[in-house]
PDB file of N, CA, C and O in Angstrom:
ATOM      1  N   MET A1345     -24.192-179.180  85.050  1.00  0.00           N
ATOM      2  CA  MET A1345     -24.569-179.444  86.409  1.00  0.00           C
ATOM      3  C   MET A1345     -23.587-178.717  87.322  1.00  0.00           C
ATOM      4  O   MET A1345     -22.401-178.656  87.061  1.00  0.00           O
ATOM      5  N   THR A1346     -24.093-178.161  88.423  1.00  0.00           N
ATOM      6  CA  THR A1346     -23.264-177.451  89.381  1.00  0.00           C
ATOM      7  C   THR A1346     -23.444-178.062  90.752  1.00  0.00           C
ATOM      8  O   THR A1346     -24.565-178.193  91.230  1.00  0.00           O
ATOM      9  N   ASP A1347     -22.345-178.458  91.377  1.00  0.00           N
ATOM     10  CA  ASP A1347     -22.353-178.911  92.769  1.00  0.00           C
ATOM     11  C   ASP A1347     -21.679-177.825  93.582  1.00  0.00           C
ATOM     12  O   ASP A1347     -20.703-177.220  93.142  1.00  0.00           O
ATOM     13  N   LYS A1348     -22.191-177.577  94.777  1.00  0.00           N
ATOM     14  CA  LYS A1348     -21.585-176.556  95.626  1.00  0.00           C
ATOM     15  C   LYS A1348     -21.711-176.974  97.082  1.00  0.00           C
ATOM     16  O   LYS A1348     -22.589-177.760  97.449  1.00  0.00           O
ATOM     17  N   GLU A1349     -20.788-176.478  97.892  1.00  0.00           N
ATOM     18  CA  GLU A1349     -20.850-176.722  99.327  1.00  0.00           C
ATOM     19  C   GLU A1349     -20.156-175.580 100.042  1.00  0.00           C
ATOM     20  O   GLU A1349     -19.327-174.873  99.465  1.00  0.00           O
ATOM     21  N   SER A1350     -20.518-175.399 101.294  1.00  0.00           N
ATOM     22  CA  SER A1350     -19.902-174.337 102.091  1.00  0.00           C
ATOM     23  C   SER A1350     -19.782-174.776 103.543  1.00  0.00           C
ATOM     24  O   SER A1350     -20.512-175.657 103.998  1.00  0.00           O
ATOM     25  N   GLU A1351     -18.829-174.177 104.234  1.00  0.00           N
ATOM     26  CA  GLU A1351     -18.636-174.368 105.673  1.00  0.00           C
ATOM     27  C   GLU A1351     -18.461-172.990 106.282  1.00  0.00           C
ATOM     28  O   GLU A1351     -17.738-172.159 105.734  1.00  0.00           O
ATOM     29  N   GLU A1352     -19.120-172.772 107.412  1.00  0.00           N
ATOM     30  CA  GLU A1352     -19.072-171.459 108.053  1.00  0.00           C
ATOM     31  C   GLU A1352     -18.383-171.518 109.405  1.00  0.00           C
ATOM     32  O   GLU A1352     -18.521-172.484 110.135  1.00  0.00           O
ATOM     33  N   SER A1353     -17.634-170.464 109.697  1.00  0.00           N
ATOM     34  CA  SER A1353     -17.094-170.259 111.042  1.00  0.00           C
ATOM     35  C   SER A1353     -17.375-168.811 111.402  1.00  0.00           C
ATOM     36  O   SER A1353     -17.959-168.061 110.611  1.00  0.00           O
ATOM     37  N   ALA A1354     -16.933-168.393 112.579  1.00  0.00           N
ATOM     38  CA  ALA A1354     -17.172-167.020 113.023  1.00  0.00           C
ATOM     39  C   ALA A1354     -16.398-166.001 112.195  1.00  0.00           C
ATOM     40  O   ALA A1354     -16.792-164.847 112.099  1.00  0.00           O
ATOM     41  N   THR A1355     -15.295-166.432 111.563  1.00  0.00           N
ATOM     42  CA  THR A1355     -14.437-165.484 110.842  1.00  0.00           C
ATOM     43  C   THR A1355     -14.415-165.671 109.331  1.00  0.00           C
ATOM     44  O   THR A1355     -13.962-164.792 108.613  1.00  0.00           O
ATOM     45  N   GLN A1356     -14.864-166.832 108.842  1.00  0.00           N
ATOM     46  CA  GLN A1356     -14.804-167.058 107.394  1.00  0.00           C
ATOM     47  C   GLN A1356     -15.873-168.033 106.925  1.00  0.00           C
ATOM     48  O   GLN A1356     -16.452-168.769 107.708  1.00  0.00           O
ATOM     49  N   VAL A1357     -16.103-167.992 105.618  1.00  0.00           N
ATOM     50  CA  VAL A1357     -16.981-168.944 104.949  1.00  0.00           C
ATOM     51  C   VAL A1357     -16.145-169.574 103.844  1.00  0.00           C
ATOM     52  O   VAL A1357     -15.607-168.872 102.981  1.00  0.00           O
ATOM     53  N   SER A1358     -15.966-170.886 103.882  1.00  0.00           N
ATOM     54  CA  SER A1358     -15.219-171.551 102.812  1.00  0.00           C
ATOM     55  C   SER A1358     -16.231-172.172 101.855  1.00  0.00           C
ATOM     56  O   SER A1358     -17.223-172.766 102.278  1.00  0.00           O
ATOM     57  N   ILE A1359     -15.983-171.966 100.561  1.00  0.00           N
ATOM     58  CA  ILE A1359     -16.915-172.446  99.543  1.00  0.00           C
ATOM     59  C   ILE A1359     -16.183-173.283  98.502  1.00  0.00           C
ATOM     60  O   ILE A1359     -14.979-173.123  98.281  1.00  0.00           O
ATOM     61  N   ALA A1360     -16.924-174.195  97.891  1.00  0.00           N
ATOM     62  CA  ALA A1360     -16.411-174.993  96.779  1.00  0.00           C
ATOM     63  C   ALA A1360     -17.522-175.102  95.749  1.00  0.00           C
ATOM     64  O   ALA A1360     -18.683-175.318  96.090  1.00  0.00           O
ATOM     65  N   VAL A1361     -17.166-174.931  94.483  1.00  0.00           N
ATOM     66  CA  VAL A1361     -18.112-175.036  93.374  1.00  0.00           C
ATOM     67  C   VAL A1361     -17.494-175.937  92.332  1.00  0.00           C
ATOM     68  O   VAL A1361     -16.336-175.756  91.947  1.00  0.00           O
ATOM     69  N   GLN A1362     -18.250-176.932  91.884  1.00  0.00           N
ATOM     70  CA  GLN A1362     -17.774-177.826  90.834  1.00  0.00           C
ATOM     71  C   GLN A1362     -18.798-177.831  89.711  1.00  0.00           C
ATOM     72  O   GLN A1362     -19.981-178.063  89.934  1.00  0.00           O
ATOM     73  N   LEU A1363     -18.328-177.563  88.505  1.00  0.00           N
ATOM     74  CA  LEU A1363     -19.189-177.579  87.327  1.00  0.00           C
ATOM     75  C   LEU A1363     -18.929-178.836  86.536  1.00  0.00           C
ATOM     76  O   LEU A1363     -17.790-179.264  86.386  1.00  0.00           O
ATOM     77  N   ARG A1364     -19.985-179.417  86.031  1.00  0.00           N
ATOM     78  CA  ARG A1364     -19.850-180.594  85.186  1.00  0.00           C
ATOM     79  C   ARG A1364     -20.578-180.348  83.889  1.00  0.00           C
ATOM     80  O   ARG A1364     -21.710-179.870  83.874  1.00  0.00           O
ATOM     81  N   ASP A1365     -19.940-180.686  82.809  1.00  0.00           N
ATOM     82  CA  ASP A1365     -20.520-180.538  81.481  1.00  0.00           C
ATOM     83  C   ASP A1365     -21.435-181.727  81.222  1.00  0.00           C
ATOM     84  O   ASP A1365     -20.982-182.869  81.151  1.00  0.00           O
ATOM     85  N   SER A1366     -22.726-181.470  81.084  1.00  0.00           N
ATOM     86  CA  SER A1366     -23.675-182.559  80.856  1.00  0.00           C
ATOM     87  C   SER A1366     -23.500-183.194  79.476  1.00  0.00           C
ATOM     88  O   SER A1366     -24.037-184.267  79.219  1.00  0.00           O
ATOM     89  N   CYS A1367     -22.738-182.561  78.614  1.00  0.00           N
ATOM     90  CA  CYS A1367     -22.463-183.111  77.280  1.00  0.00           C
ATOM     91  C   CYS A1367     -21.077-183.752  77.212  1.00  0.00           C
ATOM     92  O   CYS A1367     -20.587-184.058  76.136  1.00  0.00           O
ATOM     93  N   ALA A1368     -20.443-183.931  78.352  1.00  0.00           N
ATOM     94  CA  ALA A1368     -19.094-184.504  78.390  1.00  0.00           C
ATOM     95  C   ALA A1368     -19.126-185.955  77.919  1.00  0.00           C
ATOM     96  O   ALA A1368     -20.117-186.656  78.100  1.00  0.00           O
ATOM     97  N   PRO A1369     -18.040-186.412  77.304  1.00  0.00           N
ATOM     98  CA  PRO A1369     -17.978-187.810  76.859  1.00  0.00           C
ATOM     99  C   PRO A1369     -18.100-188.773  78.034  1.00  0.00           C
ATOM    100  O   PRO A1369     -17.668-188.462  79.137  1.00  0.00           O
ATOM    101  N   ILE A1370     -18.702-189.933  77.785  1.00  0.00           N
ATOM    102  CA  ILE A1370     -18.906-190.897  78.858  1.00  0.00           C
ATOM    103  C   ILE A1370     -17.755-191.884  78.987  1.00  0.00           C
ATOM    104  O   ILE A1370     -17.666-192.602  79.966  1.00  0.00           O
ATOM    105  N   PHE A1371     -16.888-191.936  78.011  1.00  0.00           N
ATOM    106  CA  PHE A1371     -15.776-192.879  78.059  1.00  0.00           C
ATOM    107  C   PHE A1371     -14.550-192.211  78.671  1.00  0.00           C
ATOM    108  O   PHE A1371     -14.211-191.092  78.322  1.00  0.00           O
ATOM    109  N   PRO A1372     -13.869-192.877  79.592  1.00  0.00           N
ATOM    110  CA  PRO A1372     -12.727-192.255  80.284  1.00  0.00           C
ATOM    111  C   PRO A1372     -11.622-191.795  79.334  1.00  0.00           C
ATOM    112  O   PRO A1372     -10.968-190.803  79.593  1.00  0.00           O
ATOM    113  N   TRP A1373     -11.394-192.505  78.247  1.00  0.00           N
ATOM    114  CA  TRP A1373     -10.302-192.115  77.359  1.00  0.00           C
ATOM    115  C   TRP A1373     -10.653-190.868  76.546  1.00  0.00           C
ATOM    116  O   TRP A1373      -9.809-190.296  75.913  1.00  0.00           O
ATOM    117  N   GLN A1374     -11.908-190.448  76.567  1.00  0.00           N
ATOM    118  CA  GLN A1374     -12.308-189.225  75.874  1.00  0.00           C
ATOM    119  C   GLN A1374     -12.349-188.024  76.818  1.00  0.00           C
ATOM    120  O   GLN A1374     -12.666-186.933  76.401  1.00  0.00           O
ATOM    121  N   GLU A1375     -12.033-188.257  78.081  1.00  0.00           N
ATOM    122  CA  GLU A1375     -12.152-187.211  79.081  1.00  0.00           C
ATOM    123  C   GLU A1375     -11.102-186.127  78.858  1.00  0.00           C
ATOM    124  O   GLU A1375      -9.940-186.403  78.627  1.00  0.00           O
ATOM    125  N   GLU A1376     -11.534-184.889  78.927  1.00  0.00           N
ATOM    126  CA  GLU A1376     -10.637-183.747  78.819  1.00  0.00           C
ATOM    127  C   GLU A1376     -10.909-182.834  79.998  1.00  0.00           C
ATOM    128  O   GLU A1376     -12.036-182.727  80.459  1.00  0.00           O
ATOM    129  N   LEU A1377      -9.881-182.187  80.483  1.00  0.00           N
ATOM    130  CA  LEU A1377     -10.055-181.217  81.553  1.00  0.00           C
ATOM    131  C   LEU A1377     -10.156-179.822  80.963  1.00  0.00           C
ATOM    132  O   LEU A1377      -9.352-179.444  80.114  1.00  0.00           O
ATOM    133  N   HIS A1378     -11.143-179.092  81.400  1.00  0.00           N
ATOM    134  CA  HIS A1378     -11.331-177.710  80.972  1.00  0.00           C
ATOM    135  C   HIS A1378     -11.511-176.865  82.215  1.00  0.00           C
ATOM    136  O   HIS A1378     -12.125-177.293  83.179  1.00  0.00           O
ATOM    137  N   THR A1379     -10.984-175.682  82.179  1.00  0.00           N
ATOM    138  CA  THR A1379     -11.155-174.764  83.296  1.00  0.00           C
ATOM    139  C   THR A1379     -11.966-173.566  82.832  1.00  0.00           C
ATOM    140  O   THR A1379     -11.859-173.148  81.685  1.00  0.00           O
ATOM    141  N   LEU A1380     -12.796-173.060  83.714  1.00  0.00           N
ATOM    142  CA  LEU A1380     -13.562-171.852  83.424  1.00  0.00           C
ATOM    143  C   LEU A1380     -12.981-170.662  84.178  1.00  0.00           C
ATOM    144  O   LEU A1380     -13.649-169.659  84.373  1.00  0.00           O
ATOM    145  N   GLU A1381     -11.720-170.794  84.585  1.00  0.00           N
ATOM    146  CA  GLU A1381     -11.074-169.705  85.300  1.00  0.00           C
ATOM    147  C   GLU A1381     -11.077-168.461  84.428  1.00  0.00           C
ATOM    148  O   GLU A1381     -10.722-168.509  83.248  1.00  0.00           O
ATOM    149  N   GLY A1382     -11.489-167.356  85.005  1.00  0.00           N
ATOM    150  CA  GLY A1382     -11.543-166.104  84.265  1.00  0.00           C
ATOM    151  C   GLY A1382     -12.928-165.788  83.732  1.00  0.00           C
ATOM    152  O   GLY A1382     -13.174-164.687  83.263  1.00  0.00           O
ATOM    153  N   TYR A1383     -13.858-166.731  83.793  1.00  0.00           N
ATOM    154  CA  TYR A1383     -15.225-166.503  83.350  1.00  0.00           C
ATOM    155  C   TYR A1383     -16.103-166.242  84.564  1.00  0.00           C
ATOM    156  O   TYR A1383     -16.010-166.947  85.561  1.00  0.00           O
ATOM    157  N   GLY A1384     -16.962-165.252  84.457  1.00  0.00           N
ATOM    158  CA  GLY A1384     -17.877-164.948  85.550  1.00  0.00           C
ATOM    159  C   GLY A1384     -18.913-166.053  85.717  1.00  0.00           C
ATOM    160  O   GLY A1384     -19.380-166.632  84.736  1.00  0.00           O
ATOM    161  N   LEU A1385     -19.247-166.358  86.952  1.00  0.00           N
ATOM    162  CA  LEU A1385     -20.237-167.383  87.242  1.00  0.00           C
ATOM    163  C   LEU A1385     -21.002-166.960  88.485  1.00  0.00           C
ATOM    164  O   LEU A1385     -20.412-166.667  89.518  1.00  0.00           O
ATOM    165  N   GLU A1386     -22.322-166.893  88.373  1.00  0.00           N
ATOM    166  CA  GLU A1386     -23.135-166.528  89.523  1.00  0.00           C
ATOM    167  C   GLU A1386     -23.577-167.791  90.246  1.00  0.00           C
ATOM    168  O   GLU A1386     -24.210-168.665  89.666  1.00  0.00           O
ATOM    169  N   VAL A1387     -23.194-167.892  91.512  1.00  0.00           N
ATOM    170  CA  VAL A1387     -23.562-169.031  92.348  1.00  0.00           C
ATOM    171  C   VAL A1387     -24.066-168.475  93.672  1.00  0.00           C
ATOM    172  O   VAL A1387     -23.396-167.663  94.293  1.00  0.00           O
ATOM    173  N   ALA A1388     -25.246-168.913  94.085  1.00  0.00           N
ATOM    174  CA  ALA A1388     -25.828-168.427  95.337  1.00  0.00           C
ATOM    175  C   ALA A1388     -25.642-169.465  96.440  1.00  0.00           C
ATOM    176  O   ALA A1388     -25.816-170.659  96.211  1.00  0.00           O
ATOM    177  N   PHE A1389     -25.279-168.997  97.610  1.00  0.00           N
ATOM    178  CA  PHE A1389     -25.144-169.844  98.794  1.00  0.00           C
ATOM    179  C   PHE A1389     -26.098-169.327  99.862  1.00  0.00           C
ATOM    180  O   PHE A1389     -26.181-168.127 100.085  1.00  0.00           O
ATOM    181  N   ARG A1390     -26.806-170.217 100.523  1.00  0.00           N
ATOM    182  CA  ARG A1390     -27.654-169.834 101.656  1.00  0.00           C
ATOM    183  C   ARG A1390     -26.847-170.074 102.926  1.00  0.00           C
ATOM    184  O   ARG A1390     -26.518-171.210 103.263  1.00  0.00           O
ATOM    185  N   LEU A1391     -26.520-168.980 103.604  1.00  0.00           N
ATOM    186  CA  LEU A1391     -25.704-169.054 104.808  1.00  0.00           C
ATOM    187  C   LEU A1391     -26.573-169.104 106.052  1.00  0.00           C
ATOM    188  O   LEU A1391     -27.698-168.601 106.057  1.00  0.00           O
ATOM    189  N   LYS A1392     -26.042-169.693 107.119  1.00  0.00           N
ATOM    190  CA  LYS A1392     -26.760-169.785 108.388  1.00  0.00           C
ATOM    191  C   LYS A1392     -26.825-168.433 109.086  1.00  0.00           C
ATOM    192  O   LYS A1392     -27.742-168.170 109.847  1.00  0.00           O
ATOM    193  N   ALA A1393     -25.825-167.596 108.840  1.00  0.00           N
ATOM    194  CA  ALA A1393     -25.754-166.257 109.442  1.00  0.00           C
ATOM    195  C   ALA A1393     -25.298-165.285 108.357  1.00  0.00           C
ATOM    196  O   ALA A1393     -24.671-165.689 107.383  1.00  0.00           O
ATOM    197  N   PRO A1394     -25.592-163.988 108.508  1.00  0.00           N
ATOM    198  CA  PRO A1394     -25.138-163.010 107.519  1.00  0.00           C
ATOM    199  C   PRO A1394     -23.619-163.053 107.328  1.00  0.00           C
ATOM    200  O   PRO A1394     -22.883-163.339 108.272  1.00  0.00           O
ATOM    201  N   LEU A1395     -23.176-162.770 106.121  1.00  0.00           N
ATOM    202  CA  LEU A1395     -21.745-162.791 105.805  1.00  0.00           C
ATOM    203  C   LEU A1395     -20.990-161.761 106.642  1.00  0.00           C
ATOM    204  O   LEU A1395     -19.906-162.048 107.156  1.00  0.00           O
ATOM    205  N   ALA A1396     -21.571-160.570 106.773  1.00  0.00           N
ATOM    206  CA  ALA A1396     -20.986-159.471 107.549  1.00  0.00           C
ATOM    207  C   ALA A1396     -19.525-159.269 107.162  1.00  0.00           C
ATOM    208  O   ALA A1396     -19.215-159.085 105.999  1.00  0.00           O
ATOM    209  N   GLU A1397     -18.606-159.345 108.118  1.00  0.00           N
ATOM    210  CA  GLU A1397     -17.183-159.095 107.870  1.00  0.00           C
ATOM    211  C   GLU A1397     -16.385-160.376 107.638  1.00  0.00           C
ATOM    212  O   GLU A1397     -15.157-160.331 107.535  1.00  0.00           O
ATOM    213  N   ARG A1398     -17.069-161.509 107.579  1.00  0.00           N
ATOM    214  CA  ARG A1398     -16.343-162.771 107.382  1.00  0.00           C
ATOM    215  C   ARG A1398     -15.722-162.820 105.990  1.00  0.00           C
ATOM    216  O   ARG A1398     -16.265-162.303 105.027  1.00  0.00           O
ATOM    217  N   LYS A1399     -14.572-163.462 105.904  1.00  0.00           N
ATOM    218  CA  LYS A1399     -13.875-163.639 104.627  1.00  0.00           C
ATOM    219  C   LYS A1399     -14.429-164.860 103.914  1.00  0.00           C
ATOM    220  O   LYS A1399     -14.841-165.833 104.550  1.00  0.00           O
ATOM    221  N   ILE A1400     -14.411-164.822 102.594  1.00  0.00           N
ATOM    222  CA  ILE A1400     -14.813-165.972 101.789  1.00  0.00           C
ATOM    223  C   ILE A1400     -13.541-166.619 101.255  1.00  0.00           C
ATOM    224  O   ILE A1400     -12.697-165.959 100.656  1.00  0.00           O
ATOM    225  N   ILE A1401     -13.398-167.917 101.487  1.00  0.00           N
ATOM    226  CA  ILE A1401     -12.188-168.661 101.158  1.00  0.00           C
ATOM    227  C   ILE A1401     -12.539-169.824 100.228  1.00  0.00           C
ATOM    228  O   ILE A1401     -13.552-170.494 100.423  1.00  0.00           O
ATOM    229  N   ASP A1402     -11.679-170.071  99.231  1.00  0.00           N
ATOM    230  CA  ASP A1402     -11.817-171.243  98.371  1.00  0.00           C
ATOM    231  C   ASP A1402     -11.497-172.478  99.210  1.00  0.00           C
ATOM    232  O   ASP A1402     -10.410-172.595  99.760  1.00  0.00           O
ATOM    233  N   LYS A1403     -12.441-173.393  99.305  1.00  0.00           N
ATOM    234  CA  LYS A1403     -12.290-174.568 100.171  1.00  0.00           C
ATOM    235  C   LYS A1403     -11.147-175.476  99.725  1.00  0.00           C
ATOM    236  O   LYS A1403     -10.511-176.130 100.538  1.00  0.00           O
ATOM    237  N   VAL A1404     -10.847-175.521  98.446  1.00  0.00           N
ATOM    238  CA  VAL A1404      -9.802-176.402  97.927  1.00  0.00           C
ATOM    239  C   VAL A1404      -8.417-175.776  98.078  1.00  0.00           C
ATOM    240  O   VAL A1404      -7.507-176.382  98.608  1.00  0.00           O
ATOM    241  N   SER A1405      -8.266-174.536  97.603  1.00  0.00           N
ATOM    242  CA  SER A1405      -6.939-173.909  97.601  1.00  0.00           C
ATOM    243  C   SER A1405      -6.627-173.121  98.869  1.00  0.00           C
ATOM    244  O   SER A1405      -5.466-172.872  99.171  1.00  0.00           O
ATOM    245  N   GLY A1406      -7.670-172.680  99.571  1.00  0.00           N
ATOM    246  CA  GLY A1406      -7.462-171.835 100.739  1.00  0.00           C
ATOM    247  C   GLY A1406      -7.271-170.366 100.390  1.00  0.00           C
ATOM    248  O   GLY A1406      -7.062-169.529 101.269  1.00  0.00           O
ATOM    249  N   ASP A1407      -7.349-170.049  99.113  1.00  0.00           N
ATOM    250  CA  ASP A1407      -7.178-168.657  98.660  1.00  0.00           C
ATOM    251  C   ASP A1407      -8.458-167.848  98.888  1.00  0.00           C
ATOM    252  O   ASP A1407      -9.559-168.409  98.836  1.00  0.00           O
ATOM    253  N   PRO A1408      -8.318-166.536  99.083  1.00  0.00           N
ATOM    254  CA  PRO A1408      -9.503-165.679  99.196  1.00  0.00           C
ATOM    255  C   PRO A1408     -10.289-165.689  97.876  1.00  0.00           C
ATOM    256  O   PRO A1408      -9.713-165.794  96.790  1.00  0.00           O
ATOM    257  N   VAL A1409     -11.604-165.581  97.981  1.00  0.00           N
ATOM    258  CA  VAL A1409     -12.479-165.533  96.805  1.00  0.00           C
ATOM    259  C   VAL A1409     -12.937-164.097  96.605  1.00  0.00           C
ATOM    260  O   VAL A1409     -13.397-163.447  97.538  1.00  0.00           O
ATOM    261  N   THR A1410     -12.815-163.587  95.382  1.00  0.00           N
ATOM    262  CA  THR A1410     -13.289-162.251  95.043  1.00  0.00           C
ATOM    263  C   THR A1410     -14.775-162.336  94.744  1.00  0.00           C
ATOM    264  O   THR A1410     -15.211-163.151  93.924  1.00  0.00           O
ATOM    265  N   VAL A1411     -15.538-161.497  95.409  1.00  0.00           N
ATOM    266  CA  VAL A1411     -16.982-161.479  95.216  1.00  0.00           C
ATOM    267  C   VAL A1411     -17.363-160.153  94.573  1.00  0.00           C
ATOM    268  O   VAL A1411     -16.953-159.096  95.050  1.00  0.00           O
ATOM    269  N   ILE A1412     -18.125-160.235  93.510  1.00  0.00           N
ATOM    270  CA  ILE A1412     -18.623-159.037  92.825  1.00  0.00           C
ATOM    271  C   ILE A1412     -20.130-159.028  93.039  1.00  0.00           C
ATOM    272  O   ILE A1412     -20.832-159.925  92.589  1.00  0.00           O
ATOM    273  N   ASP A1413     -20.615-158.027  93.739  1.00  0.00           N
ATOM    274  CA  ASP A1413     -22.041-157.926  94.030  1.00  0.00           C
ATOM    275  C   ASP A1413     -22.700-157.045  92.979  1.00  0.00           C
ATOM    276  O   ASP A1413     -22.381-155.887  92.851  1.00  0.00           O
ATOM    277  N   GLY A1414     -23.634-157.638  92.261  1.00  0.00           N
ATOM    278  CA  GLY A1414     -24.390-156.874  91.278  1.00  0.00           C
ATOM    279  C   GLY A1414     -23.766-156.940  89.982  1.00  0.00           C
ATOM    280  O   GLY A1414     -23.888-156.682  88.957  1.00  0.00           O
TER     281      GLY A1414
END
């Protein structure tokens, strides 16, 4: 499952994406944290206005997000 959200301003678009493993254990003591950092993931956002020159920012860390088109 993928949850996503975005906020837009005149100069930037901040995005957040959360992935959940639908096969994850249901008991809290079996919970493990896994990161998909370094793996490509295609996520589409519908913006209110064209991206144009606005920067894309990670909503949680505030770091710039690298976008690969195509």
